[in-house]
Amino acid sequence: EGIGRYLKALEEPPAGTVFVLATTRPERLPDTVLSRCRRVRFPPLADADVANRLVAAGAAPDEARLVAKVAGGSVSRARRIAEAGILAVVNDLADAARAKEPRAAKAAEGALSALDRAATDLAAREPTSGEAGADRREALRTLIADVLHVLATEARDAAAGRTARACANATSAA
């Protein structure tokens, strides 16, 4: 019923009405909504702007610069990376992968445990569906996507010959 009213309002808005739908995940919107929208893309924020927002929110300047470097211009992703200690998780996984003795399984278990705790906290702070289990699963999915984003950024930097790793000296912010 709610979606029907929503679609009706999009199809026949009151005179002089303009709806602005903002999302970082347009692929999650129904096709019926996307077909009625004009897409406007905004460029990602500069790393310095993201870092400044993190510092304004209380992050240490050095950590803010490291997080901003891998956040892809997204303040919300940067906040999640900082709050969940994702740089430390990525660093632990990378160190385990490079280790002479096989530590990858233990590192992966530790990373998943850290992300699970962070997901529980994130779901409590920012519920999305009102169902605790679904909110925690969505938060965990988001945090895992953030880990993969950081890993991809690090891999691109390494491929480009940039040797300074953003997460090399990271400590857990959680």
CSV table of N, CA, C and O in Angstrom, one decimal, residues 3-81:
chain,number,residue,atom,x,y,z
A,3,ILE,N,4.0,1.7,-1.0
A,3,ILE,CA,4.7,1.8,-2.2
A,3,ILE,C,3.8,2.3,-3.3
A,3,ILE,O,4.2,3.1,-4.2
A,4,GLY,N,2.6,1.9,-3.3
A,4,GLY,CA,1.6,2.3,-4.3
A,4,GLY,C,1.4,3.8,-4.3
A,4,GLY,O,1.3,4.5,-5.3
A,5,ARG,N,1.2,4.4,-3.0
A,5,ARG,CA,1.1,5.8,-2.9
A,5,ARG,C,2.3,6.6,-3.3
A,5,ARG,O,2.2,7.6,-4.0
A,6,TYR,N,3.4,6.0,-3.0
A,6,TYR,CA,4.7,6.5,-3.4
A,6,TYR,C,4.9,6.6,-4.9
A,6,TYR,O,5.2,7.7,-5.5
A,7,LEU,N,4.5,5.5,-5.6
A,7,LEU,CA,4.6,5.5,-7.1
A,7,LEU,C,3.6,6.4,-7.7
A,7,LEU,O,3.9,7.1,-8.7
A,8,LYS,N,2.4,6.5,-7.1
A,8,LYS,CA,1.4,7.4,-7.6
A,8,LYS,C,1.9,8.8,-7.5
A,8,LYS,O,1.7,9.6,-8.5
A,9,ALA,N,2.5,9.2,-6.4
A,9,ALA,CA,3.1,10.6,-6.2
A,9,ALA,C,4.2,10.8,-7.3
A,9,ALA,O,4.3,12.0,-7.8
A,10,LEU,N,5.0,9.8,-7.6
A,10,LEU,CA,6.0,10.0,-8.6
A,10,LEU,C,5.4,10.2,-10.0
A,10,LEU,O,5.9,10.9,-10.8
A,11,GLU,N,4.4,9.4,-10.3
A,11,GLU,CA,3.7,9.4,-11.6
A,11,GLU,C,3.0,10.8,-11.8
A,11,GLU,O,3.0,11.3,-12.9
A,12,GLU,N,2.3,11.2,-10.8
A,12,GLU,CA,1.5,12.4,-10.9
A,12,GLU,C,1.7,13.3,-9.7
A,12,GLU,O,0.9,13.5,-8.8
A,13,PRO,N,2.9,14.0,-9.7
A,13,PRO,CA,3.2,14.8,-8.5
A,13,PRO,C,2.3,16.1,-8.6
A,13,PRO,O,1.8,16.5,-9.6
A,14,PRO,N,2.0,16.6,-7.4
A,14,PRO,CA,1.3,17.9,-7.4
A,14,PRO,C,2.0,19.0,-8.2
A,14,PRO,O,3.2,18.9,-8.3
A,15,ALA,N,1.2,19.9,-8.7
A,15,ALA,CA,1.8,21.0,-9.5
A,15,ALA,C,2.9,21.7,-8.8
A,15,ALA,O,2.8,22.0,-7.6
A,16,GLY,N,4.0,21.9,-9.5
A,16,GLY,CA,5.2,22.6,-8.9
A,16,GLY,C,6.0,21.8,-8.0
A,16,GLY,O,6.9,22.3,-7.3
A,17,THR,N,5.8,20.5,-7.9
A,17,THR,CA,6.5,19.6,-7.0
A,17,THR,C,7.7,19.0,-7.8
A,17,THR,O,7.5,18.4,-8.9
A,18,VAL,N,8.8,19.0,-7.1
A,18,VAL,CA,10.0,18.2,-7.7
A,18,VAL,C,10.5,17.4,-6.5
A,18,VAL,O,10.7,17.8,-5.4
A,19,PHE,N,10.6,16.1,-6.8
A,19,PHE,CA,11.2,15.2,-5.9
A,19,PHE,C,12.7,15.0,-6.2
A,19,PHE,O,13.0,14.9,-7.3
A,20,VAL,N,13.5,15.0,-5.1
A,20,VAL,CA,14.9,14.7,-5.3
A,20,VAL,C,15.2,13.5,-4.5
A,20,VAL,O,15.0,13.5,-3.2
A,21,LEU,N,15.5,12.4,-5.2
A,21,LEU,CA,15.9,11.1,-4.5
A,21,LEU,C,17.4,11.0,-4.5
A,21,LEU,O,18.0,11.0,-5.6
A,22,ALA,N,18.0,10.9,-3.4
A,22,ALA,CA,19.4,10.7,-3.3
A,22,ALA,C,19.8,9.4,-2.8
A,22,ALA,O,19.2,8.9,-1.8
A,23,THR,N,20.6,8.7,-3.5
A,23,THR,CA,21.1,7.3,-3.1
A,23,THR,C,22.5,7.0,-3.6
A,23,THR,O,22.9,7.5,-4.6
A,24,THR,N,23.2,6.3,-2.8
A,24,THR,CA,24.5,5.8,-3.3
A,24,THR,C,24.3,4.4,-3.9
A,24,THR,O,25.2,3.8,-4.4
A,25,ARG,N,23.1,3.8,-3.8
A,25,ARG,CA,22.8,2.5,-4.4
A,25,ARG,C,21.5,2.5,-5.2
A,25,ARG,O,20.5,1.9,-4.9
A,26,PRO,N,21.6,3.1,-6.4
A,26,PRO,CA,20.4,3.2,-7.3
A,26,PRO,C,20.0,1.8,-7.7
A,26,PRO,O,18.8,1.6,-8.0
A,27,GLU,N,20.9,0.9,-7.8
A,27,GLU,CA,20.5,-0.5,-8.2
A,27,GLU,C,19.6,-1.2,-7.3
A,27,GLU,O,18.9,-2.2,-7.6
A,28,ARG,N,19.4,-0.6,-6.1
A,28,ARG,CA,18.5,-1.2,-5.1
A,28,ARG,C,17.1,-0.6,-5.1
A,28,ARG,O,16.2,-1.1,-4.4
A,29,LEU,N,16.9,0.4,-6.0
A,29,LEU,CA,15.6,1.0,-6.1
A,29,LEU,C,14.8,0.1,-7.2
A,29,LEU,O,15.4,-0.4,-8.1
A,30,PRO,N,13.5,0.1,-7.0
A,30,PRO,CA,12.7,-0.7,-8.0
A,30,PRO,C,12.8,0.0,-9.3
A,30,PRO,O,12.9,1.2,-9.5
A,31,ASP,N,12.7,-0.9,-10.4
A,31,ASP,CA,12.7,-0.3,-11.7
A,31,ASP,C,11.6,0.7,-12.0
A,31,ASP,O,11.8,1.6,-12.8
A,32,THR,N,10.5,0.5,-11.4
A,32,THR,CA,9.4,1.5,-11.5
A,32,THR,C,9.8,2.8,-11.0
A,32,THR,O,9.3,3.9,-11.6
A,33,VAL,N,10.6,2.9,-10.0
A,33,VAL,CA,11.1,4.2,-9.5
A,33,VAL,C,12.2,4.7,-10.4
A,33,VAL,O,12.1,5.9,-10.8
A,34,LEU,N,13.1,3.9,-10.8
A,34,LEU,CA,14.3,4.3,-11.6
A,34,LEU,C,13.8,4.9,-13.0
A,34,LEU,O,14.3,5.8,-13.5
A,35,SER,N,12.7,4.3,-13.5
A,35,SER,CA,12.2,4.7,-14.8
A,35,SER,C,11.6,6.1,-14.8
A,35,SER,O,11.4,6.7,-15.8
A,36,ARG,N,11.3,6.6,-13.6
A,36,ARG,CA,10.7,7.9,-13.5
A,36,ARG,C,11.6,8.9,-13.0
A,36,ARG,O,11.2,10.1,-12.7
A,37,CYS,N,12.9,8.6,-12.9
A,37,CYS,CA,13.9,9.5,-12.4
A,37,CYS,C,14.9,9.9,-13.5
A,37,CYS,O,15.3,9.1,-14.3
A,38,ARG,N,15.4,11.1,-13.3
A,38,ARG,CA,16.5,11.6,-14.1
A,38,ARG,C,17.7,11.4,-13.2
A,38,ARG,O,17.8,11.9,-12.1
A,39,ARG,N,18.7,10.7,-13.7
A,39,ARG,CA,19.9,10.5,-12.9
A,39,ARG,C,20.9,11.6,-13.1
A,39,ARG,O,21.3,12.0,-14.2
A,40,VAL,N,21.3,12.1,-11.9
A,40,VAL,CA,22.4,13.2,-11.9
A,40,VAL,C,23.5,12.6,-11.0
A,40,VAL,O,23.3,12.3,-9.9
A,41,ARG,N,24.7,12.5,-11.6
A,41,ARG,CA,25.8,11.9,-10.8
A,41,ARG,C,26.6,13.1,-10.3
A,41,ARG,O,26.9,14.1,-11.0
A,42,PHE,N,27.1,12.9,-9.1
A,42,PHE,CA,27.9,13.9,-8.5
A,42,PHE,C,29.3,13.3,-8.3
A,42,PHE,O,29.4,12.1,-8.0
A,43,PRO,N,30.4,14.1,-8.6
A,43,PRO,CA,31.7,13.5,-8.4
A,43,PRO,C,32.0,13.2,-7.0
A,43,PRO,O,31.4,13.9,-6.1
A,44,PRO,N,32.9,12.3,-6.7
A,44,PRO,CA,33.2,12.0,-5.3
A,44,PRO,C,33.9,13.2,-4.7
A,44,PRO,O,34.6,14.0,-5.4
A,45,LEU,N,33.8,13.3,-3.4
A,45,LEU,CA,34.5,14.4,-2.7
A,45,LEU,C,36.0,14.2,-2.8
A,45,LEU,O,36.5,13.0,-2.8
A,46,ALA,N,36.8,15.2,-2.7
A,46,ALA,CA,38.3,15.1,-2.6
A,46,ALA,C,38.7,14.5,-1.3
A,46,ALA,O,38.0,14.7,-0.3
A,47,ASP,N,39.8,13.8,-1.3
A,47,ASP,CA,40.3,13.1,-0.1
A,47,ASP,C,40.4,14.1,1.1
A,47,ASP,O,40.0,13.9,2.2
A,48,ALA,N,40.9,15.4,0.8
A,48,ALA,CA,41.0,16.4,1.8
A,48,ALA,C,39.7,16.8,2.4
A,48,ALA,O,39.6,17.0,3.6
A,49,ASP,N,38.7,16.9,1.6
A,49,ASP,CA,37.3,17.2,2.1
A,49,ASP,C,36.8,16.1,3.0
A,49,ASP,O,36.2,16.4,4.1
A,50,VAL,N,37.0,14.9,2.6
A,50,VAL,CA,36.5,13.7,3.4
A,50,VAL,C,37.3,13.8,4.8
A,50,VAL,O,36.7,13.6,5.8
A,51,ALA,N,38.6,13.9,4.7
A,51,ALA,CA,39.4,14.0,5.9
A,51,ALA,C,39.0,15.1,6.8
A,51,ALA,O,38.9,14.9,8.0
A,52,ASN,N,38.7,16.3,6.3
A,52,ASN,CA,38.3,17.4,7.1
A,52,ASN,C,37.0,17.1,7.8
A,52,ASN,O,36.8,17.5,9.0
A,53,ARG,N,36.1,16.4,7.1
A,53,ARG,CA,34.8,16.1,7.8
A,53,ARG,C,35.0,15.1,8.9
A,53,ARG,O,34.4,15.1,9.9
A,54,LEU,N,35.9,14.1,8.7
A,54,LEU,CA,36.2,13.2,9.8
A,54,LEU,C,36.9,13.9,11.0
A,54,LEU,O,36.5,13.6,12.1
A,55,VAL,N,37.8,14.8,10.7
A,55,VAL,CA,38.4,15.5,11.8
A,55,VAL,C,37.4,16.4,12.5
A,55,VAL,O,37.4,16.4,13.8
A,56,ALA,N,36.5,17.0,11.8
A,56,ALA,CA,35.4,17.8,12.4
A,56,ALA,C,34.5,16.9,13.3
A,56,ALA,O,34.0,17.4,14.3
A,57,ALA,N,34.4,15.6,13.0
A,57,ALA,CA,33.6,14.7,13.8
A,57,ALA,C,34.4,14.0,14.9
A,57,ALA,O,33.9,13.2,15.6
A,58,GLY,N,35.7,14.4,15.0
A,58,GLY,CA,36.5,14.0,16.2
A,58,GLY,C,37.6,13.0,15.9
A,58,GLY,O,38.3,12.5,16.8
A,59,ALA,N,37.8,12.6,14.6
A,59,ALA,CA,38.9,11.7,14.3
A,59,ALA,C,40.3,12.4,14.3
A,59,ALA,O,40.4,13.6,14.1
A,60,ALA,N,41.3,11.7,14.6
A,60,ALA,CA,42.7,12.2,14.6
A,60,ALA,C,43.0,12.5,13.2
A,60,ALA,O,42.7,11.8,12.2
A,61,PRO,N,43.7,13.6,12.9
A,61,PRO,CA,44.1,14.0,11.6
A,61,PRO,C,44.8,13.0,10.7
A,61,PRO,O,44.5,12.8,9.6
A,62,ASP,N,45.8,12.3,11.4
A,62,ASP,CA,46.5,11.3,10.6
A,62,ASP,C,45.6,10.1,10.2
A,62,ASP,O,45.7,9.7,9.1
A,63,GLU,N,44.8,9.7,11.1
A,63,GLU,CA,43.9,8.6,10.8
A,63,GLU,C,42.9,9.0,9.7
A,63,GLU,O,42.5,8.3,8.8
A,64,ALA,N,42.4,10.3,9.8
A,64,ALA,CA,41.4,10.8,8.9
A,64,ALA,C,42.0,10.8,7.5
A,64,ALA,O,41.3,10.5,6.5
A,65,ARG,N,43.3,11.2,7.3
A,65,ARG,CA,43.9,11.2,6.0
A,65,ARG,C,44.0,9.8,5.5
A,65,ARG,O,43.8,9.6,4.3
A,66,LEU,N,44.4,8.8,6.3
A,66,LEU,CA,44.5,7.4,5.8
A,66,LEU,C,43.1,6.9,5.4
A,66,LEU,O,43.0,6.3,4.3
A,67,VAL,N,42.1,7.1,6.2
A,67,VAL,CA,40.8,6.6,5.9
A,67,VAL,C,40.2,7.3,4.6
A,67,VAL,O,39.7,6.7,3.7
A,68,ALA,N,40.4,8.6,4.5
A,68,ALA,CA,39.9,9.4,3.3
A,68,ALA,C,40.6,8.8,2.1
A,68,ALA,O,39.9,8.8,1.0
A,69,LYS,N,41.8,8.4,2.1
A,69,LYS,CA,42.5,7.9,0.9
A,69,LYS,C,41.8,6.7,0.3
A,69,LYS,O,41.9,6.5,-0.9
A,70,VAL,N,41.2,5.9,1.2
A,70,VAL,CA,40.6,4.7,0.7
A,70,VAL,C,39.1,4.7,0.6
A,70,VAL,O,38.4,3.7,0.2
A,71,ALA,N,38.5,5.8,1.0
A,71,ALA,CA,37.0,5.9,1.1
A,71,ALA,C,36.3,6.2,-0.2
A,71,ALA,O,35.1,6.2,-0.3
A,72,GLY,N,37.1,6.5,-1.3
A,72,GLY,CA,36.5,6.7,-2.6
A,72,GLY,C,35.6,8.0,-2.6
A,72,GLY,O,34.7,8.0,-3.4
A,73,GLY,N,35.9,9.0,-1.8
A,73,GLY,CA,35.2,10.2,-1.9
A,73,GLY,C,33.9,10.2,-1.1
A,73,GLY,O,33.1,11.1,-1.2
A,74,SER,N,33.6,9.1,-0.3
A,74,SER,CA,32.4,9.0,0.4
A,74,SER,C,32.6,9.2,1.9
A,74,SER,O,33.4,8.5,2.5
A,75,VAL,N,31.9,10.2,2.4
A,75,VAL,CA,32.0,10.5,3.8
A,75,VAL,C,31.4,9.4,4.7
A,75,VAL,O,31.9,8.9,5.7
A,76,SER,N,30.3,8.8,4.2
A,76,SER,CA,29.6,7.8,5.0
A,76,SER,C,30.5,6.5,5.0
A,76,SER,O,30.6,5.9,6.0
A,77,ARG,N,31.1,6.2,3.9
A,77,ARG,CA,32.0,5.0,3.8
A,77,ARG,C,33.2,5.3,4.7
A,77,ARG,O,33.7,4.4,5.5
A,78,ALA,N,33.8,6.5,4.7
A,78,ALA,CA,34.9,6.9,5.6
A,78,ALA,C,34.5,6.7,7.0
A,78,ALA,O,35.3,6.2,7.8
A,79,ARG,N,33.4,7.2,7.4
A,79,ARG,CA,33.0,7.0,8.8
A,79,ARG,C,32.9,5.5,9.2
A,79,ARG,O,33.3,5.2,10.3
A,80,ARG,N,32.3,4.7,8.3
A,80,ARG,CA,32.2,3.3,8.6
A,80,ARG,C,33.6,2.7,8.7
A,80,ARG,O,33.8,1.9,9.7
A,81,ILE,N,34.4,3.0,7.8
A,81,ILE,CA,35.8,2.5,7.8
A,81,ILE,C,36.5,2.8,9.2
A,81,ILE,O,37.1,2.0,9.8
